mmCIF file of C-alpha atoms and ligand atoms in Angstrom:
data_model
loop_
_atom_site.group_PDB
_atom_site.id
_atom_site.type_symbol
_atom_site.label_atom_id
_atom_site.label_comp_id
_atom_site.label_asym_id
_atom_site.label_seq_id
_atom_site.Cartn_x
_atom_site.Cartn_y
_atom_site.Cartn_z
ATOM 1 C CA MET J 1 40.604 60.051 -6.513
ATOM 2 C CA PHE J 2 40.118 57.125 -8.825
ATOM 3 C CA ASP J 3 40.489 53.548 -7.759
ATOM 4 C CA GLN J 4 43.826 51.930 -8.321
ATOM 5 C CA PRO J 5 45.262 48.636 -7.205
ATOM 6 C CA SER J 6 46.711 49.093 -3.772
ATOM 7 C CA ASN J 7 50.158 47.920 -4.833
ATOM 8 C CA LEU J 8 50.343 50.923 -7.170
ATOM 9 C CA ALA J 9 49.167 53.358 -4.540
ATOM 10 C CA PRO J 10 51.701 56.006 -3.587
ATOM 11 C CA GLN J 11 53.900 54.798 -0.763
ATOM 12 C CA VAL J 12 53.216 57.297 1.963
ATOM 13 C CA GLU J 13 55.337 57.103 5.096
ATOM 14 C CA THR J 14 52.906 56.688 7.940
ATOM 15 C CA PRO J 15 54.053 56.678 11.539
ATOM 16 C CA VAL J 16 53.911 53.267 13.135
ATOM 17 C CA THR J 17 51.321 53.297 15.885
ATOM 18 C CA THR J 18 51.307 49.644 16.873
ATOM 19 C CA ASP J 19 52.647 48.212 20.083
ATOM 20 C CA HIS J 20 55.392 46.405 18.215
ATOM 21 C CA LYS J 21 58.681 47.003 19.927
ATOM 22 C CA ILE J 22 60.847 44.992 17.564
ATOM 23 C CA THR J 23 60.233 44.122 13.939
ATOM 24 C CA ALA J 24 62.399 41.580 12.120
ATOM 25 C CA GLU J 25 62.152 41.166 8.362
ATOM 26 C CA ASN J 26 63.825 38.485 6.282
ATOM 27 C CA VAL J 27 66.504 37.806 8.840
ATOM 28 C CA ASN J 28 69.101 35.240 7.819
ATOM 29 C CA VAL J 29 72.094 34.176 9.862
ATOM 30 C CA HIS J 30 75.076 32.128 8.679
ATOM 31 C CA TYR J 31 77.997 30.744 10.638
ATOM 32 C CA GLY J 32 80.417 30.049 7.816
ATOM 33 C CA ASP J 33 78.492 27.518 5.713
ATOM 34 C CA THR J 34 75.846 26.796 8.355
ATOM 35 C CA HIS J 35 72.566 28.532 7.557
ATOM 36 C CA ALA J 36 71.303 28.888 11.135
ATOM 37 C CA ILE J 37 68.376 31.298 10.660
ATOM 38 C CA LYS J 38 66.284 31.221 7.483
ATOM 39 C CA ASP J 39 64.217 34.205 6.429
ATOM 40 C CA VAL J 40 62.674 34.951 9.780
ATOM 41 C CA ASN J 41 59.925 37.578 10.038
ATOM 42 C CA VAL J 42 58.447 38.455 13.398
ATOM 43 C CA LYS J 43 56.966 41.359 15.325
ATOM 44 C CA ILE J 44 57.617 41.474 19.048
ATOM 45 C CA ASP J 45 55.208 43.379 21.256
ATOM 46 C CA ASP J 46 55.956 45.806 24.037
ATOM 47 C CA LYS J 47 54.920 44.917 27.604
ATOM 48 C CA THR J 48 54.638 41.282 26.633
ATOM 49 C CA VAL J 49 56.614 38.129 27.279
ATOM 50 C CA THR J 50 57.467 36.356 24.036
ATOM 51 C CA ALA J 51 58.833 32.814 24.295
ATOM 52 C CA PHE J 52 61.094 31.190 21.698
ATOM 53 C CA ILE J 53 60.722 27.421 21.766
ATOM 54 C CA GLY J 54 61.973 24.585 19.591
ATOM 55 C CA PRO J 55 64.387 21.660 19.572
ATOM 56 C CA SER J 56 68.022 22.125 20.506
ATOM 57 C CA GLY J 57 70.048 23.648 17.668
ATOM 58 C CA CYS J 58 67.028 25.152 15.862
ATOM 59 C CA GLY J 59 68.396 28.695 16.156
ATOM 60 C CA LYS J 60 66.615 30.157 19.185
ATOM 61 C CA SER J 61 69.755 31.619 20.769
ATOM 62 C CA THR J 62 71.115 32.754 17.423
ATOM 63 C CA PHE J 63 67.959 34.693 16.653
ATOM 64 C CA LEU J 64 67.778 36.114 20.174
ATOM 65 C CA ARG J 65 71.345 37.399 19.797
ATOM 66 C CA CYS J 66 70.344 39.214 16.596
ATOM 67 C CA LEU J 67 68.086 41.439 18.680
ATOM 68 C CA ASN J 68 70.938 43.172 20.504
ATOM 69 C CA ARG J 69 73.716 42.456 18.046
ATOM 70 C CA MET J 70 75.472 39.970 20.279
ATOM 71 C CA ASN J 71 76.287 38.015 17.112
ATOM 72 C CA ASP J 72 78.663 40.871 16.203
ATOM 73 C CA THR J 73 80.997 39.347 18.765
ATOM 74 C CA ILE J 74 81.161 36.015 16.868
ATOM 75 C CA ASP J 75 83.694 36.287 14.040
ATOM 76 C CA ILE J 76 82.187 33.792 11.599
ATOM 77 C CA CYS J 77 78.628 34.985 12.105
ATOM 78 C CA ARG J 78 76.880 36.937 9.320
ATOM 79 C CA VAL J 79 73.457 38.492 9.850
ATOM 80 C CA SER J 80 71.314 39.932 7.047
ATOM 81 C CA GLY J 81 67.823 41.392 6.892
ATOM 82 C CA LEU J 82 66.183 44.236 8.749
ATOM 83 C CA ILE J 83 65.700 44.469 12.508
ATOM 84 C CA GLU J 84 64.031 47.563 13.865
ATOM 85 C CA LEU J 85 63.689 48.685 17.450
ATOM 86 C CA ASP J 86 60.948 51.326 17.640
ATOM 87 C CA GLY J 87 61.288 51.754 13.890
ATOM 88 C CA GLU J 88 65.076 52.281 13.967
ATOM 89 C CA ASP J 89 67.383 49.904 12.117
ATOM 90 C CA ILE J 90 69.593 48.442 14.859
ATOM 91 C CA ASN J 91 72.244 47.363 12.368
ATOM 92 C CA HIS J 92 72.655 50.836 10.898
ATOM 93 C CA ALA J 93 76.236 52.094 10.886
ATOM 94 C CA LYS J 94 75.332 54.966 13.211
ATOM 95 C CA VAL J 95 74.107 52.618 15.956
ATOM 96 C CA ASP J 96 76.652 51.937 18.694
ATOM 97 C CA PRO J 97 76.200 48.303 19.767
ATOM 98 C CA VAL J 98 77.195 49.125 23.346
ATOM 99 C CA GLN J 99 74.417 51.726 23.569
ATOM 100 C CA LEU J 100 72.030 49.304 21.891
ATOM 101 C CA ARG J 101 72.784 46.639 24.512
ATOM 102 C CA ALA J 102 71.954 49.116 27.270
ATOM 103 C CA LYS J 103 68.496 49.424 25.676
ATOM 104 C CA VAL J 104 68.205 45.739 24.854
ATOM 105 C CA GLY J 105 69.621 43.964 27.893
ATOM 106 C CA MET J 106 70.488 40.310 28.112
ATOM 107 C CA VAL J 107 70.444 37.607 30.776
ATOM 108 C CA PHE J 108 72.262 34.358 30.084
ATOM 109 C CA GLN J 109 71.767 30.710 30.870
ATOM 110 C CA LYS J 110 74.336 30.535 33.639
ATOM 111 C CA PRO J 111 74.265 33.353 36.177
ATOM 112 C CA ASN J 112 77.421 35.339 35.447
ATOM 113 C CA PRO J 113 77.846 38.071 38.066
ATOM 114 C CA PHE J 114 81.066 40.059 37.826
ATOM 115 C CA PRO J 115 83.655 39.287 40.540
ATOM 116 C CA LYS J 116 82.593 42.467 42.300
ATOM 117 C CA SER J 117 80.251 43.444 45.098
ATOM 118 C CA ILE J 118 76.484 43.163 44.720
ATOM 119 C CA PHE J 119 76.338 46.966 44.564
ATOM 120 C CA ASP J 120 79.044 47.231 41.913
ATOM 121 C CA ASN J 121 77.449 44.552 39.751
ATOM 122 C CA VAL J 122 74.297 46.636 39.477
ATOM 123 C CA ALA J 123 76.098 49.999 39.351
ATOM 124 C CA TYR J 124 78.412 48.867 36.552
ATOM 125 C CA GLY J 125 76.144 49.699 33.595
ATOM 126 C CA PRO J 126 74.834 53.040 34.908
ATOM 127 C CA ARG J 127 78.447 54.040 35.647
ATOM 128 C CA ILE J 128 79.818 53.249 32.187
ATOM 129 C CA HIS J 129 76.835 54.920 30.536
ATOM 130 C CA GLY J 130 77.055 57.984 32.806
ATOM 131 C CA GLN J 131 73.466 57.524 33.944
ATOM 132 C CA ALA J 132 73.947 58.776 37.512
ATOM 133 C CA ALA J 133 75.044 62.337 38.273
ATOM 134 C CA ASN J 134 76.195 61.552 41.802
ATOM 135 C CA LYS J 135 76.418 58.880 44.486
ATOM 136 C CA ALA J 136 72.859 59.468 45.713
ATOM 137 C CA GLU J 137 71.477 58.906 42.213
ATOM 138 C CA LEU J 138 73.566 55.792 41.779
ATOM 139 C CA ASP J 139 72.348 54.445 45.134
ATOM 140 C CA GLU J 140 68.810 55.071 43.984
ATOM 141 C CA ILE J 141 69.303 53.241 40.678
ATOM 142 C CA VAL J 142 70.891 50.278 42.465
ATOM 143 C CA GLU J 143 68.051 50.030 44.980
ATOM 144 C CA LYS J 144 65.370 50.392 42.319
ATOM 145 C CA SER J 145 66.996 47.754 40.107
ATOM 146 C CA LEU J 146 67.388 45.290 42.980
ATOM 147 C CA ARG J 147 63.752 45.885 43.898
ATOM 148 C CA SER J 148 62.623 45.230 40.306
ATOM 149 C CA ALA J 149 64.615 42.006 40.373
ATOM 150 C CA ALA J 150 62.890 40.980 43.644
ATOM 151 C CA LEU J 151 66.268 40.801 45.385
ATOM 152 C CA TRP J 152 66.439 43.991 47.464
ATOM 153 C CA LYS J 153 65.123 42.544 50.716
ATOM 154 C CA GLU J 154 67.571 39.665 50.613
ATOM 155 C CA VAL J 155 70.677 41.769 49.975
ATOM 156 C CA LYS J 156 70.049 45.275 51.315
ATOM 157 C CA ASP J 157 72.220 44.625 54.378
ATOM 158 C CA ARG J 158 75.142 43.193 52.444
ATOM 159 C CA LEU J 159 75.426 45.309 49.313
ATOM 160 C CA HIS J 160 79.202 45.274 49.543
ATOM 161 C CA ALA J 161 79.519 41.495 49.777
ATOM 162 C CA PRO J 162 80.631 39.734 46.584
ATOM 163 C CA GLY J 163 77.879 38.913 44.088
ATOM 164 C CA THR J 164 79.432 35.515 43.522
ATOM 165 C CA GLY J 165 78.662 34.601 47.164
ATOM 166 C CA LEU J 166 74.908 34.547 46.522
ATOM 167 C CA SER J 167 72.928 31.379 45.759
ATOM 168 C CA GLY J 168 72.384 30.466 42.106
ATOM 169 C CA GLY J 169 68.856 31.854 42.049
ATOM 170 C CA GLN J 170 69.961 35.058 43.770
ATOM 171 C CA GLN J 171 72.865 35.394 41.323
ATOM 172 C CA GLN J 172 70.448 35.118 38.398
ATOM 173 C CA ARG J 173 68.207 37.786 39.946
ATOM 174 C CA LEU J 174 71.360 39.896 40.430
ATOM 175 C CA CYS J 175 72.079 39.517 36.720
ATOM 176 C CA ILE J 176 68.510 40.603 36.003
ATOM 177 C CA ALA J 177 69.026 43.631 38.300
ATOM 178 C CA ARG J 178 72.247 44.411 36.425
ATOM 179 C CA ALA J 179 70.407 44.218 33.088
ATOM 180 C CA VAL J 180 67.542 46.370 34.364
ATOM 181 C CA ALA J 181 69.883 49.023 35.833
ATOM 182 C CA THR J 182 70.618 50.698 32.515
ATOM 183 C CA ALA J 183 66.883 51.312 32.023
ATOM 184 C CA PRO J 184 66.492 48.988 29.054
ATOM 185 C CA GLU J 185 63.321 48.688 27.012
ATOM 186 C CA VAL J 186 63.763 45.077 26.043
ATOM 187 C CA LEU J 187 65.114 42.177 28.115
ATOM 188 C CA LEU J 188 66.433 39.125 26.326
ATOM 189 C CA MET J 189 66.743 35.972 28.408
ATOM 190 C CA ASP J 190 68.401 32.842 27.091
ATOM 191 C CA GLU J 191 67.199 29.871 29.159
ATOM 192 C CA PRO J 192 67.526 31.946 32.341
ATOM 193 C CA CYS J 193 66.319 29.170 34.633
ATOM 194 C CA SER J 194 68.137 26.187 33.246
ATOM 195 C CA ALA J 195 70.835 26.301 35.945
ATOM 196 C CA LEU J 196 68.357 26.926 38.764
ATOM 197 C CA ASP J 197 66.516 24.634 41.163
ATOM 198 C CA PRO J 198 62.693 24.508 41.055
ATOM 199 C CA ILE J 199 62.195 27.089 43.818
ATOM 200 C CA ALA J 200 64.601 29.586 42.263
ATOM 201 C CA THR J 201 62.984 28.869 38.879
ATOM 202 C CA ALA J 202 59.534 29.698 40.267
ATOM 203 C CA GLN J 203 60.898 32.965 41.719
ATOM 204 C CA VAL J 204 62.462 33.986 38.416
ATOM 205 C CA GLU J 205 59.289 33.066 36.517
ATOM 206 C CA GLU J 206 57.249 35.217 38.863
ATOM 207 C CA LEU J 207 59.738 38.007 38.358
ATOM 208 C CA ILE J 208 59.469 37.700 34.566
ATOM 209 C CA ASP J 209 55.738 38.192 34.881
ATOM 210 C CA GLU J 210 56.337 41.404 36.877
ATOM 211 C CA LEU J 211 58.966 42.663 34.425
ATOM 212 C CA ARG J 212 56.357 42.525 31.659
ATOM 213 C CA GLU J 213 54.731 45.633 33.156
ATOM 214 C CA ASN J 214 57.704 47.737 32.137
ATOM 215 C CA PHE J 215 59.603 45.827 29.481
ATOM 216 C CA SER J 216 59.276 43.808 26.380
ATOM 217 C CA VAL J 217 60.671 40.428 27.455
ATOM 218 C CA VAL J 218 61.905 37.735 25.077
ATOM 219 C CA ILE J 219 62.762 34.407 26.657
ATOM 220 C CA VAL J 220 64.326 31.341 25.085
ATOM 221 C CA THR J 221 63.269 28.208 26.880
ATOM 222 C CA HIS J 222 63.553 24.496 26.248
ATOM 223 C CA SER J 223 60.652 23.997 28.638
ATOM 224 C CA MET J 224 57.243 24.141 27.024
ATOM 225 C CA GLN J 225 55.680 24.273 30.485
ATOM 226 C CA GLN J 226 57.732 27.368 31.227
ATOM 227 C CA ALA J 227 56.736 28.979 27.933
ATOM 228 C CA ALA J 228 53.085 28.248 28.711
ATOM 229 C CA ARG J 229 53.439 29.682 32.223
ATOM 230 C CA VAL J 230 55.297 32.899 31.516
ATOM 231 C CA SER J 231 54.572 34.027 27.974
ATOM 232 C CA GLN J 232 51.704 35.618 26.109
ATOM 233 C CA LYS J 233 53.222 35.048 22.655
ATOM 234 C CA THR J 234 55.168 32.019 21.499
ATOM 235 C CA ALA J 235 57.413 31.489 18.496
ATOM 236 C CA PHE J 236 58.219 27.922 17.473
ATOM 237 C CA PHE J 237 61.515 27.481 15.635
ATOM 238 C CA HIS J 238 62.529 24.372 13.743
ATOM 239 C CA LEU J 239 65.706 23.878 11.692
ATOM 240 C CA GLY J 240 66.344 27.618 11.532
ATOM 241 C CA GLU J 241 62.829 28.531 10.429
ATOM 242 C CA LEU J 242 60.219 30.348 12.431
ATOM 243 C CA VAL J 243 57.478 27.813 11.836
ATOM 244 C CA GLU J 244 54.681 29.381 13.817
ATOM 245 C CA PHE J 245 54.135 32.473 15.915
ATOM 246 C CA GLY J 246 51.025 33.420 17.840
ATOM 247 C CA GLU J 247 49.218 33.698 21.128
ATOM 248 C CA THR J 248 50.737 31.216 23.576
ATOM 249 C CA GLY J 249 47.365 29.615 24.274
ATOM 250 C CA GLN J 250 46.738 29.036 20.576
ATOM 251 C CA ILE J 251 50.207 27.587 19.937
ATOM 252 C CA PHE J 252 49.793 25.059 22.746
ATOM 253 C CA THR J 253 46.152 24.125 22.239
ATOM 254 C CA ASN J 254 45.533 24.631 18.558
ATOM 255 C CA PRO J 255 48.789 24.792 16.576
ATOM 256 C CA HIS J 256 48.242 25.468 12.884
ATOM 257 C CA ASP J 257 51.424 23.790 11.630
ATOM 258 C CA SER J 258 51.950 20.041 11.874
ATOM 259 C CA ARG J 259 55.589 20.582 12.933
ATOM 260 C CA THR J 260 54.457 22.685 15.900
ATOM 261 C CA GLU J 261 51.966 20.023 16.813
ATOM 262 C CA SER J 262 54.605 17.283 16.624
ATOM 263 C CA TYR J 263 56.900 19.288 18.880
ATOM 264 C CA ILE J 264 54.371 20.176 21.537
ATOM 265 C CA THR J 265 53.079 16.615 21.647
ATOM 266 C CA GLY J 266 56.624 15.336 22.027
ATOM 267 C CA ARG J 267 57.098 13.727 18.607
ATOM 268 C CA ILE J 268 60.046 15.935 17.590
ATOM 269 C CA GLY J 269 62.797 17.497 19.639
HETATM 270 N N1 ADP K 327 79.175 30.334 17.693
HETATM 271 C C1 ADP K 327 78.765 29.463 16.766
HETATM 272 N N2 ADP K 327 79.594 29.049 15.792
HETATM 273 C C2 ADP K 327 79.184 28.172 14.845
HETATM 274 N N3 ADP K 327 77.954 27.648 14.776
HETATM 275 C C3 ADP K 327 77.073 28.020 15.718
HETATM 276 C C4 ADP K 327 77.436 28.938 16.767
HETATM 277 N N4 ADP K 327 76.354 29.114 17.564
HETATM 278 C C5 ADP K 327 75.383 28.334 17.044
HETATM 279 N N5 ADP K 327 75.807 27.677 15.949
HETATM 280 C C6 ADP K 327 75.015 26.749 15.116
HETATM 281 O O1 ADP K 327 73.805 27.406 14.739
HETATM 282 C C7 ADP K 327 72.692 26.529 14.861
HETATM 283 C C8 ADP K 327 71.677 27.116 15.830
HETATM 284 O O2 ADP K 327 72.243 27.101 17.143
HETATM 285 P P1 ADP K 327 71.585 27.837 18.380
HETATM 286 O O3 ADP K 327 71.141 29.183 17.975
HETATM 287 O O4 ADP K 327 72.558 27.751 19.494
HETATM 288 O O5 ADP K 327 70.322 26.908 18.659
HETATM 289 P P2 ADP K 327 69.390 26.769 19.957
HETATM 290 O O6 ADP K 327 69.623 27.948 20.836
HETATM 291 O O7 ADP K 327 68.004 26.686 19.409
HETATM 292 O O8 ADP K 327 69.782 25.472 20.611
HETATM 293 C C9 ADP K 327 73.267 25.181 15.273
HETATM 294 O O9 ADP K 327 73.472 24.437 14.101
HETATM 295 C C10 ADP K 327 74.573 25.543 15.917
HETATM 296 O O10 ADP K 327 75.498 24.495 15.822
HETATM 297 MG MG1 MG K 328 70.313 28.078 22.818
#
């Protein structure tokens, strides 16, 4: 072979062998005339907690919702660019968003258990996706999910009590159990502790650290302390741009961009 500039080299399809779970390229989001996300590129690792930080209104939730197509449910929202989960375009016409959301689960700011029993909250997803062949299998999924959400011991004797009767922190762990029940690969969490007291927050943070063993976790947080405690990678958003992305330690101790530095030292936001 003779040398040739690499940009003229034949484009050979090589299998992706990195640990990247999600790849986003040139993602833009508009709500009508509002340009909420501007040309965002990011690679999200498997078995890692990635934190999205930045001032209110900078687009953290909007970008998070791109990752499981929750923006599809907002009429005026338009998303462009490429988002791949394990190399598959999640916005491709053949992808069913309901199936996608079973693989890319979501936990919201306010705990939102269904007005059903604890058991039925967790069993809901596996039932609609036909993931249990019989009652014994369903029982097993429910127990396993409640154990992964560090809630089993507290609720095992009252599985048929209403989920809404639990404390706020328990309700949020129930929502995590519900998200985990469909055997997702990615868990998206949008300020999951903001409605919780400090003790419940500490429990959920500890849980997030455990979930990292099995999932790729992406958490939006307005708390830099929380980002520093729970994440290995941090993305700083500002005015719809992804300003800086890197190892959490580097972002907080040695930010490369002056906007990141201003934010973490409290000068913006
Ligand atoms: N459903 C919506 N309809 C219209 N504009 C929205 C909607 N959701 C968010 N926005 C706008 O998009 C921008 C980013 O918002 P958001 O993603 O909620 O930011 P963050 O989560 O960082 O606080 C803001 O300007 C916000 O007003
Ligand atoms: Mg938000």
